[in-house]
XYZ file of C-alpha atoms in Angstrom:
311
model
C -21.669 13.912 5.258
C -18.916 11.835 6.801
C -18.192 9.192 4.148
C -16.073 6.063 4.458
C -14.346 5.115 1.189
C -12.514 1.860 0.511
C -10.015 1.920 -2.330
C -9.643 5.605 -1.491
C -6.055 5.916 -2.708
C -6.569 3.844 -5.853
C -7.123 4.894 -9.462
C -10.754 5.956 -9.022
C -10.617 6.680 -5.305
C -7.840 9.245 -5.732
C -10.210 11.209 -7.977
C -13.273 10.640 -5.796
C -11.745 11.812 -2.511
C -10.981 15.364 -3.744
C -14.414 15.517 -5.403
C -16.099 14.628 -2.107
C -13.986 17.079 -0.131
C -14.622 19.886 -2.625
C -18.352 19.244 -2.211
C -18.044 19.805 1.543
C -18.007 16.204 2.768
C -15.605 14.642 5.259
C -13.785 11.525 4.053
C -12.464 8.505 5.924
C -10.245 6.490 3.617
C -9.170 2.876 4.071
C -5.385 2.527 3.733
C -3.468 -0.747 3.740
C 0.027 0.777 3.428
C 2.043 3.725 4.674
C 2.126 5.144 1.142
C -1.667 5.005 0.853
C -2.062 6.592 4.272
C 0.314 9.417 3.350
C -1.544 10.061 0.090
C -4.894 10.241 1.877
C -3.547 12.565 4.560
C -2.079 14.839 1.906
C -5.446 14.918 0.143
C -7.191 16.003 3.357
C -8.880 12.722 4.298
C -8.883 10.926 7.634
C -7.048 7.597 7.501
C -8.488 4.246 8.596
C -5.726 1.643 8.604
C -6.657 -1.835 7.389
C -7.617 -3.975 4.404
C -10.866 -5.359 2.995
C -10.155 -8.528 4.978
C -10.289 -6.629 8.291
C -14.018 -6.980 8.785
C -14.069 -5.476 12.279
C -12.332 -2.368 10.932
C -14.843 -2.097 8.092
C -17.810 -2.515 10.444
C -16.582 0.100 12.927
C -15.776 2.631 10.191
C -19.201 2.146 8.598
C -20.972 2.613 11.934
C -18.981 5.813 12.519
C -19.888 7.237 9.091
C -22.919 8.746 7.395
C -22.388 6.603 4.317
C -20.030 4.136 2.609
C -18.568 3.954 -0.899
C -16.930 0.592 -1.569
C -14.404 0.762 -4.429
C -11.766 -1.684 -3.207
C -11.329 -5.060 -4.887
C -8.400 -7.456 -4.813
C -7.364 -6.875 -8.424
C -3.841 -8.050 -7.598
C -5.037 -11.627 -7.101
C -8.124 -11.426 -9.341
C -6.049 -11.026 -12.495
C -3.283 -13.429 -11.525
C -5.378 -16.546 -11.175
C -7.658 -16.194 -8.138
C -10.650 -14.166 -9.283
C -12.937 -16.301 -7.162
C -10.913 -15.596 -4.027
C -11.050 -11.871 -4.708
C -14.804 -12.000 -5.349
C -15.444 -13.985 -2.170
C -13.436 -11.496 -0.095
C -15.476 -8.701 -1.651
C -18.730 -10.437 -0.695
C -17.601 -10.766 2.924
C -16.826 -7.038 3.043
C -20.186 -6.156 1.489
C -22.081 -8.347 3.953
C -20.240 -6.641 6.795
C -21.232 -3.213 5.518
C -24.808 -4.337 5.036
C -25.114 -5.559 8.611
C -23.526 -2.362 9.950
C -25.836 -0.054 7.991
C -29.097 -2.021 8.245
C -31.978 0.092 9.518
C -30.071 3.375 9.351
C -31.272 4.739 6.008
C -27.672 5.640 5.248
C -26.216 5.327 1.725
C -24.037 2.435 0.604
C -22.589 2.628 -2.917
C -20.856 -0.347 -4.523
C -18.579 -0.312 -7.567
C -19.731 -3.049 -9.926
C -18.942 -3.802 -13.566
C -20.446 -3.628 -17.045
C -18.202 -5.916 -19.058
C -19.970 -9.159 -19.942
C -23.278 -7.996 -18.450
C -25.341 -8.610 -21.608
C -23.057 -10.098 -24.285
C -23.969 -8.905 -27.763
C -26.785 -6.670 -26.493
C -26.916 -3.096 -25.273
C -27.185 -3.258 -21.484
C -29.391 -0.772 -19.668
C -29.745 -0.062 -15.984
C -32.691 -2.480 -16.006
C -30.602 -5.381 -17.356
C -30.368 -8.168 -14.783
C -27.084 -10.107 -14.710
C -26.980 -13.870 -15.111
C -25.963 -15.669 -11.916
C -24.603 -19.031 -13.043
C -22.069 -19.977 -10.374
C -19.045 -18.888 -12.404
C -16.333 -16.888 -10.602
C -17.277 -13.675 -12.394
C -20.953 -14.101 -11.526
C -20.016 -13.999 -7.839
C -19.502 -10.250 -8.279
C -22.900 -9.953 -9.946
C -24.469 -11.793 -7.018
C -22.724 -9.399 -4.646
C -24.179 -6.434 -6.522
C -27.649 -7.969 -6.290
C -27.147 -8.421 -2.543
C -26.315 -4.731 -2.204
C -29.488 -3.748 -4.047
C -31.483 -6.058 -1.767
C -30.245 -4.056 1.233
C -32.868 -1.466 0.314
C -35.393 -3.770 1.995
C -33.273 -3.675 5.169
C -33.291 0.089 5.502
C -30.113 0.931 3.570
C -30.065 3.526 0.768
C -28.059 1.170 -1.399
C -26.965 1.629 -5.000
C -24.611 -0.034 -7.467
C -22.544 1.864 -10.007
C -21.729 -0.514 -12.860
C -18.450 0.845 -14.174
C -17.266 0.648 -17.763
C -14.231 -1.636 -18.155
C -12.302 1.335 -19.489
C -12.153 4.010 -16.805
C -9.530 6.087 -18.568
C -7.408 9.175 -18.017
C -3.835 10.292 -17.471
C -2.036 7.870 -15.155
C -4.283 4.904 -16.041
C -2.653 1.510 -15.439
C -5.721 -0.534 -16.408
C -6.905 -2.209 -19.604
C -5.790 0.571 -21.981
C -2.320 0.755 -20.468
C -2.007 -3.028 -20.760
C -3.076 -2.903 -24.425
C -0.460 -0.251 -25.149
C 2.249 -2.220 -23.346
C 1.271 -5.403 -25.205
C 1.351 -3.636 -28.570
C 4.768 -2.169 -27.819
C 6.129 -5.562 -26.743
C 4.642 -7.497 -29.681
C 5.375 -4.908 -32.353
C 1.760 -4.963 -33.539
C -1.429 -3.391 -32.213
C -3.861 -6.279 -32.073
C -7.575 -6.879 -31.797
C -9.501 -10.160 -31.783
C -11.298 -11.377 -34.892
C -12.738 -8.459 -36.837
C -12.441 -6.138 -33.826
C -16.065 -5.044 -34.132
C -16.910 -5.908 -30.526
C -17.736 -2.907 -28.361
C -16.793 -1.655 -24.919
C -18.341 1.231 -22.999
C -15.941 3.809 -21.588
C -15.810 6.613 -19.026
C -13.222 9.155 -17.911
C -12.197 8.664 -14.292
C -13.147 12.233 -13.329
C -16.656 11.786 -14.720
C -16.895 8.440 -12.889
C -15.774 10.029 -9.618
C -18.515 12.634 -9.853
C -21.104 9.911 -10.455
C -20.092 8.125 -7.246
C -20.431 11.396 -5.331
C -23.893 11.993 -6.750
C -24.853 8.425 -5.885
C -23.874 8.736 -2.227
C -25.597 12.108 -2.012
C -28.943 11.321 -3.604
C -29.380 7.967 -5.368
C -32.649 6.333 -4.230
C -32.470 2.996 -2.430
C -32.036 0.080 -4.801
C -30.685 2.161 -7.695
C -28.633 0.666 -10.520
C -26.424 3.282 -12.172
C -24.242 3.006 -15.263
C -20.798 4.551 -15.014
C -20.224 4.944 -18.719
C -20.042 8.126 -20.758
C -19.816 6.320 -24.104
C -22.128 3.459 -25.014
C -19.653 1.690 -27.264
C -16.145 2.008 -28.664
C -14.942 -0.787 -30.941
C -11.767 -2.596 -29.991
C -10.496 -2.183 -33.554
C -10.836 1.615 -33.296
C -8.829 1.489 -30.061
C -6.161 -0.684 -31.702
C -5.891 1.726 -34.628
C -5.210 4.709 -32.360
C -2.583 2.687 -30.484
C -0.960 1.559 -33.734
C -0.806 5.117 -35.049
C 0.837 6.479 -31.905
C 3.374 3.637 -31.685
C 3.898 3.586 -35.475
C 3.311 -0.162 -35.709
C 0.966 -2.331 -37.801
C -2.620 -2.915 -36.692
C -3.528 -6.584 -37.073
C -6.207 -9.128 -36.230
C -5.345 -11.827 -33.707
C -7.162 -15.151 -34.008
C -9.478 -15.752 -31.035
C -7.724 -19.056 -30.271
C -4.445 -17.124 -29.877
C -5.929 -14.569 -27.453
C -4.322 -15.970 -24.298
C -0.913 -16.279 -25.931
C -0.941 -12.775 -27.397
C -2.785 -10.784 -24.712
C -2.200 -13.048 -21.633
C -4.928 -12.454 -18.992
C -6.513 -9.627 -20.974
C -7.387 -12.079 -23.748
C -10.311 -13.383 -21.726
C -11.939 -9.942 -21.754
C -10.874 -8.374 -25.030
C -13.307 -10.289 -27.248
C -16.396 -9.466 -25.187
C -19.087 -7.342 -26.797
C -20.568 -5.242 -23.972
C -22.151 -1.955 -25.052
C -24.135 -0.149 -22.359
C -26.328 2.937 -22.119
C -26.464 5.533 -19.340
C -29.799 7.183 -20.143
C -31.553 6.331 -16.884
C -28.511 7.300 -14.824
C -28.338 10.729 -16.431
C -32.045 11.290 -15.860
C -32.028 10.087 -12.259
C -29.002 12.029 -10.997
C -28.606 14.766 -13.629
C -25.129 13.381 -14.317
C -23.541 14.953 -17.383
C -20.135 13.561 -18.397
C -17.925 16.368 -19.707
C -14.445 14.858 -20.037
C -12.827 13.564 -23.247
C -14.045 10.295 -24.730
C -11.744 7.279 -24.905
C -10.359 7.749 -28.426
C -9.843 11.472 -27.830
C -8.111 10.703 -24.546
C -5.830 8.163 -26.231
C -5.009 10.725 -28.916
C -3.771 13.151 -26.265
C -0.690 10.954 -26.055
C -0.246 10.400 -22.336
C -0.625 6.624 -22.715
C 2.393 6.403 -25.024
C 5.640 7.707 -23.470
C 8.355 5.097 -23.898
C 9.244 3.259 -20.671
C 12.236 4.752 -18.896
C 15.448 2.930 -19.711
C 16.871 0.856 -16.869
C 20.096 2.361 -15.590
C 23.106 0.077 -15.847
C 25.865 0.377 -13.296
C 29.398 0.555 -14.668
C 32.543 -0.538 -12.933
């Protein structure tokens, strides 16, 4: 198939593109910078220049493709104060793809999220998110809109990704936790640290997206998690051991001060299963789990010292 991928040069996309190419597919990758374009060309993909705000570009690329995988999201503004703006831009892109693919029977795969889906309960693929008008629920509404495209002749599916999509080179939640621990001199967790997050290695997640675009039935909800739950305290203990610093509880009311923007997520209890996903697509995660991956040490090299010019 000829597959259009947004976010193609990002953390997950840079693993997905080679996976798709190795499976014999052609890839068109959206690139918003010269560096992204060069990376995609080097990987063997065809470059489509533009951003998720360029709706005409998205529509034309979707029409010219046999399927679409939408990974891009404006994380740069989402986690610096404008999550709603990022979510609204994402919805506009999704609606554009939906209109372009309607009636074609072609696949459209959206990257969604698992964190906060069913607080305090184990979420399954059948768990329906709460749509309450909050900024974060805008993304859930977008995912529901993608699933509804099945009624318009689109083979749509949503991969709900674990908040921790880990691996060497990760700059996401785990990297931020390590950097925070190094800066604060303690490896912290909120309260008793018993809250749970699901986790998945990026290479396992990339393969799931390929399987979804190849064969997920219309209207499928898939869970991109290899591990149902890892406690935040267990994560903090591995970080503390590698940095040789104390592991301590942080009071929930001090979350924003200690963890900055990550404090709003770190206390969430969001375990999630993947049983139905494995059965539907015969997806078998094989990469290291989160704690094993952390123990490999690649999250912990000390930052390079800044060179100082001398007269």
